[in-house]
Amino acid sequence: MSVIATWWAPLAMLLVSNVFMTVAWYGHLKHQDTPLPRVILTSWAIAFFEYVIMVPANRWGSAFSSPYQLKILQEVITLVVFSGFALLYFGTRPQWNHLAAFGCLVAAVGFTFLPGTAGR
């Protein structure tokens, strides 16, 4: 069985692609003295790798999940990756309201994967 024929491979790829995108979007915030054009070009270069991983992940993931399921799952993965990044890179912890909002999004993923809903 091919690794792309399993549901966990696209999930892992979405996780890895989000690491690239989070660094591209937020990594420069610690370097406010860097000129904005350089920040933009560097972010685009990093984001290229995000797309190289994200596009096949969504294509292969569509064999197991609907586009709605993929998108909602992607949002939760984004928040998980960002939360770890913010803690490790910026040293910031989420507040109670951030955790409550995160809980709502996790619930959204749960709802989208309930049995009896139109999947793929």
PDB file of C-alpha atoms in Angstrom:
ATOM      1  CA  MET A   1       0.000   0.000   0.000  1.00  0.00           C
ATOM      2  CA  SER A   2       1.343   3.406  -0.960  1.00  0.00           C
ATOM      3  CA  VAL A   3       1.990   5.879   1.851  1.00  0.00           C
ATOM      4  CA  ILE A   4      -0.198   8.439   0.070  1.00  0.00           C
ATOM      5  CA  ALA A   5      -3.045   5.935   0.116  1.00  0.00           C
ATOM      6  CA  THR A   6      -3.384   6.363   3.889  1.00  0.00           C
ATOM      7  CA  TRP A   7      -5.255   9.118   5.711  1.00  0.00           C
ATOM      8  CA  TRP A   8      -2.362   9.968   8.027  1.00  0.00           C
ATOM      9  CA  ALA A   9       0.121  10.939   5.290  1.00  0.00           C
ATOM     10  CA  PRO A  10      -1.896  13.991   4.158  1.00  0.00           C
ATOM     11  CA  LEU A  11      -2.450  14.878   7.816  1.00  0.00           C
ATOM     12  CA  ALA A  12       1.292  14.794   8.526  1.00  0.00           C
ATOM     13  CA  MET A  13       1.961  16.811   5.373  1.00  0.00           C
ATOM     14  CA  LEU A  14      -0.568  19.451   6.443  1.00  0.00           C
ATOM     15  CA  LEU A  15       1.206  19.689   9.773  1.00  0.00           C
ATOM     16  CA  VAL A  16       4.639  20.132   8.152  1.00  0.00           C
ATOM     17  CA  SER A  17       3.351  22.646   5.618  1.00  0.00           C
ATOM     18  CA  ASN A  18       1.908  24.715   8.431  1.00  0.00           C
ATOM     19  CA  VAL A  19       5.287  24.937  10.113  1.00  0.00           C
ATOM     20  CA  PHE A  20       6.669  26.569   6.959  1.00  0.00           C
ATOM     21  CA  MET A  21       3.722  28.944   6.656  1.00  0.00           C
ATOM     22  CA  THR A  22       3.804  29.973  10.304  1.00  0.00           C
ATOM     23  CA  VAL A  23       7.501  30.807  10.034  1.00  0.00           C
ATOM     24  CA  ALA A  24       6.841  32.723   6.797  1.00  0.00           C
ATOM     25  CA  TRP A  25       3.980  34.731   8.294  1.00  0.00           C
ATOM     26  CA  TYR A  26       5.229  35.380  11.815  1.00  0.00           C
ATOM     27  CA  GLY A  27       8.958  34.665  12.036  1.00  0.00           C
ATOM     28  CA  HIS A  28       9.897  38.156  10.876  1.00  0.00           C
ATOM     29  CA  LEU A  29       8.112  39.833  13.787  1.00  0.00           C
ATOM     30  CA  LYS A  30      11.242  39.414  15.907  1.00  0.00           C
ATOM     31  CA  HIS A  31      13.239  41.262  13.254  1.00  0.00           C
ATOM     32  CA  GLN A  32      11.488  44.616  13.018  1.00  0.00           C
ATOM     33  CA  ASP A  33      14.676  46.291  11.783  1.00  0.00           C
ATOM     34  CA  THR A  34      14.739  44.190   8.598  1.00  0.00           C
ATOM     35  CA  PRO A  35      13.463  46.156   5.584  1.00  0.00           C
ATOM     36  CA  LEU A  36       9.939  45.157   4.577  1.00  0.00           C
ATOM     37  CA  PRO A  37      10.779  44.247   0.940  1.00  0.00           C
ATOM     38  CA  ARG A  38      13.395  41.781   2.208  1.00  0.00           C
ATOM     39  CA  VAL A  39      10.897  40.343   4.711  1.00  0.00           C
ATOM     40  CA  ILE A  40       8.315  39.892   1.945  1.00  0.00           C
ATOM     41  CA  LEU A  41      10.741  38.120  -0.388  1.00  0.00           C
ATOM     42  CA  THR A  42      12.029  35.882   2.392  1.00  0.00           C
ATOM     43  CA  SER A  43       8.472  35.028   3.439  1.00  0.00           C
ATOM     44  CA  TRP A  44       7.564  34.155  -0.155  1.00  0.00           C
ATOM     45  CA  ALA A  45      10.614  31.906  -0.406  1.00  0.00           C
ATOM     46  CA  ILE A  46       9.623  30.062   2.775  1.00  0.00           C
ATOM     47  CA  ALA A  47       5.970  29.887   1.709  1.00  0.00           C
ATOM     48  CA  PHE A  48       6.995  28.198  -1.548  1.00  0.00           C
ATOM     49  CA  PHE A  49       7.856  25.078   0.446  1.00  0.00           C
ATOM     50  CA  GLU A  50       4.525  25.302   2.239  1.00  0.00           C
ATOM     51  CA  TYR A  51       2.746  25.107  -1.110  1.00  0.00           C
ATOM     52  CA  VAL A  52       4.971  22.264  -2.339  1.00  0.00           C
ATOM     53  CA  ILE A  53       3.736  20.219   0.625  1.00  0.00           C
ATOM     54  CA  MET A  54       0.205  21.610   1.027  1.00  0.00           C
ATOM     55  CA  VAL A  55      -1.042  21.098  -2.530  1.00  0.00           C
ATOM     56  CA  PRO A  56      -0.290  17.358  -2.689  1.00  0.00           C
ATOM     57  CA  ALA A  57      -1.539  16.927   0.890  1.00  0.00           C
ATOM     58  CA  ASN A  58      -4.918  18.356  -0.080  1.00  0.00           C
ATOM     59  CA  ARG A  59      -5.043  16.381  -3.315  1.00  0.00           C
ATOM     60  CA  TRP A  60      -4.251  13.086  -1.592  1.00  0.00           C
ATOM     61  CA  GLY A  61      -6.385  13.975   1.429  1.00  0.00           C
ATOM     62  CA  SER A  62      -9.391  14.505  -0.830  1.00  0.00           C
ATOM     63  CA  ALA A  63      -9.516  10.718  -1.279  1.00  0.00           C
ATOM     64  CA  PHE A  64     -10.541  10.471   2.388  1.00  0.00           C
ATOM     65  CA  SER A  65     -12.179  13.800   3.221  1.00  0.00           C
ATOM     66  CA  SER A  66     -14.426  16.390   1.628  1.00  0.00           C
ATOM     67  CA  PRO A  67     -13.023  19.831   0.835  1.00  0.00           C
ATOM     68  CA  TYR A  68     -14.948  21.230   3.830  1.00  0.00           C
ATOM     69  CA  GLN A  69     -13.420  18.631   6.135  1.00  0.00           C
ATOM     70  CA  LEU A  70      -9.937  19.339   4.804  1.00  0.00           C
ATOM     71  CA  LYS A  71     -10.312  23.088   5.306  1.00  0.00           C
ATOM     72  CA  ILE A  72     -11.678  22.859   8.832  1.00  0.00           C
ATOM     73  CA  LEU A  73      -8.985  20.349   9.786  1.00  0.00           C
ATOM     74  CA  GLN A  74      -6.398  22.690   8.269  1.00  0.00           C
ATOM     75  CA  GLU A  75      -7.546  25.560  10.479  1.00  0.00           C
ATOM     76  CA  VAL A  76      -7.119  23.526  13.644  1.00  0.00           C
ATOM     77  CA  ILE A  77      -3.690  22.327  12.521  1.00  0.00           C
ATOM     78  CA  THR A  78      -2.779  25.966  11.879  1.00  0.00           C
ATOM     79  CA  LEU A  79      -3.733  26.923  15.421  1.00  0.00           C
ATOM     80  CA  VAL A  80      -1.864  23.994  16.959  1.00  0.00           C
ATOM     81  CA  VAL A  81       1.282  24.847  15.015  1.00  0.00           C
ATOM     82  CA  PHE A  82       0.941  28.563  15.747  1.00  0.00           C
ATOM     83  CA  SER A  83       0.399  27.936  19.461  1.00  0.00           C
ATOM     84  CA  GLY A  84       3.607  25.917  19.670  1.00  0.00           C
ATOM     85  CA  PHE A  85       5.459  28.498  17.599  1.00  0.00           C
ATOM     86  CA  ALA A  86       4.223  31.415  19.719  1.00  0.00           C
ATOM     87  CA  LEU A  87       5.232  29.620  22.898  1.00  0.00           C
ATOM     88  CA  LEU A  88       8.683  28.555  21.694  1.00  0.00           C
ATOM     89  CA  TYR A  89       9.629  31.502  19.462  1.00  0.00           C
ATOM     90  CA  PHE A  90       7.947  34.437  21.194  1.00  0.00           C
ATOM     91  CA  GLY A  91       7.612  33.006  24.700  1.00  0.00           C
ATOM     92  CA  THR A  92       3.915  33.907  24.827  1.00  0.00           C
ATOM     93  CA  ARG A  93       1.161  31.764  26.311  1.00  0.00           C
ATOM     94  CA  PRO A  94      -2.452  31.807  25.154  1.00  0.00           C
ATOM     95  CA  GLN A  95      -5.014  33.475  27.404  1.00  0.00           C
ATOM     96  CA  TRP A  96      -8.275  31.826  28.485  1.00  0.00           C
ATOM     97  CA  ASN A  97     -10.239  33.409  25.627  1.00  0.00           C
ATOM     98  CA  HIS A  98      -7.729  32.105  23.068  1.00  0.00           C
ATOM     99  CA  LEU A  99      -8.152  28.605  24.501  1.00  0.00           C
ATOM    100  CA  ALA A 100     -11.950  28.947  24.421  1.00  0.00           C
ATOM    101  CA  ALA A 101     -11.844  29.996  20.762  1.00  0.00           C
ATOM    102  CA  PHE A 102      -9.480  27.124  20.011  1.00  0.00           C
ATOM    103  CA  GLY A 103     -11.925  24.736  21.705  1.00  0.00           C
ATOM    104  CA  CYS A 104     -14.709  25.994  19.445  1.00  0.00           C
ATOM    105  CA  LEU A 105     -12.606  25.244  16.370  1.00  0.00           C
ATOM    106  CA  VAL A 106     -11.757  21.764  17.638  1.00  0.00           C
ATOM    107  CA  ALA A 107     -15.497  21.227  18.118  1.00  0.00           C
ATOM    108  CA  ALA A 108     -16.013  22.365  14.513  1.00  0.00           C
ATOM    109  CA  VAL A 109     -13.649  19.629  13.345  1.00  0.00           C
ATOM    110  CA  GLY A 110     -15.583  17.126  15.410  1.00  0.00           C
ATOM    111  CA  PHE A 111     -18.874  18.247  13.882  1.00  0.00           C
ATOM    112  CA  THR A 112     -17.557  18.070  10.344  1.00  0.00           C
ATOM    113  CA  PHE A 113     -16.436  14.458  10.770  1.00  0.00           C
ATOM    114  CA  LEU A 114     -19.645  13.212  12.449  1.00  0.00           C
ATOM    115  CA  PRO A 115     -21.095  10.034  10.956  1.00  0.00           C
ATOM    116  CA  GLY A 116     -23.952  10.546   8.566  1.00  0.00           C
ATOM    117  CA  THR A 117     -22.613  13.764   7.138  1.00  0.00           C
ATOM    118  CA  ALA A 118     -21.775  13.989   3.479  1.00  0.00           C
ATOM    119  CA  GLY A 119     -18.118  13.128   3.231  1.00  0.00           C
ATOM    120  CA  ARG A 120     -16.307  12.610   0.004  1.00  0.00           C
TER     121      ARG A 120
END
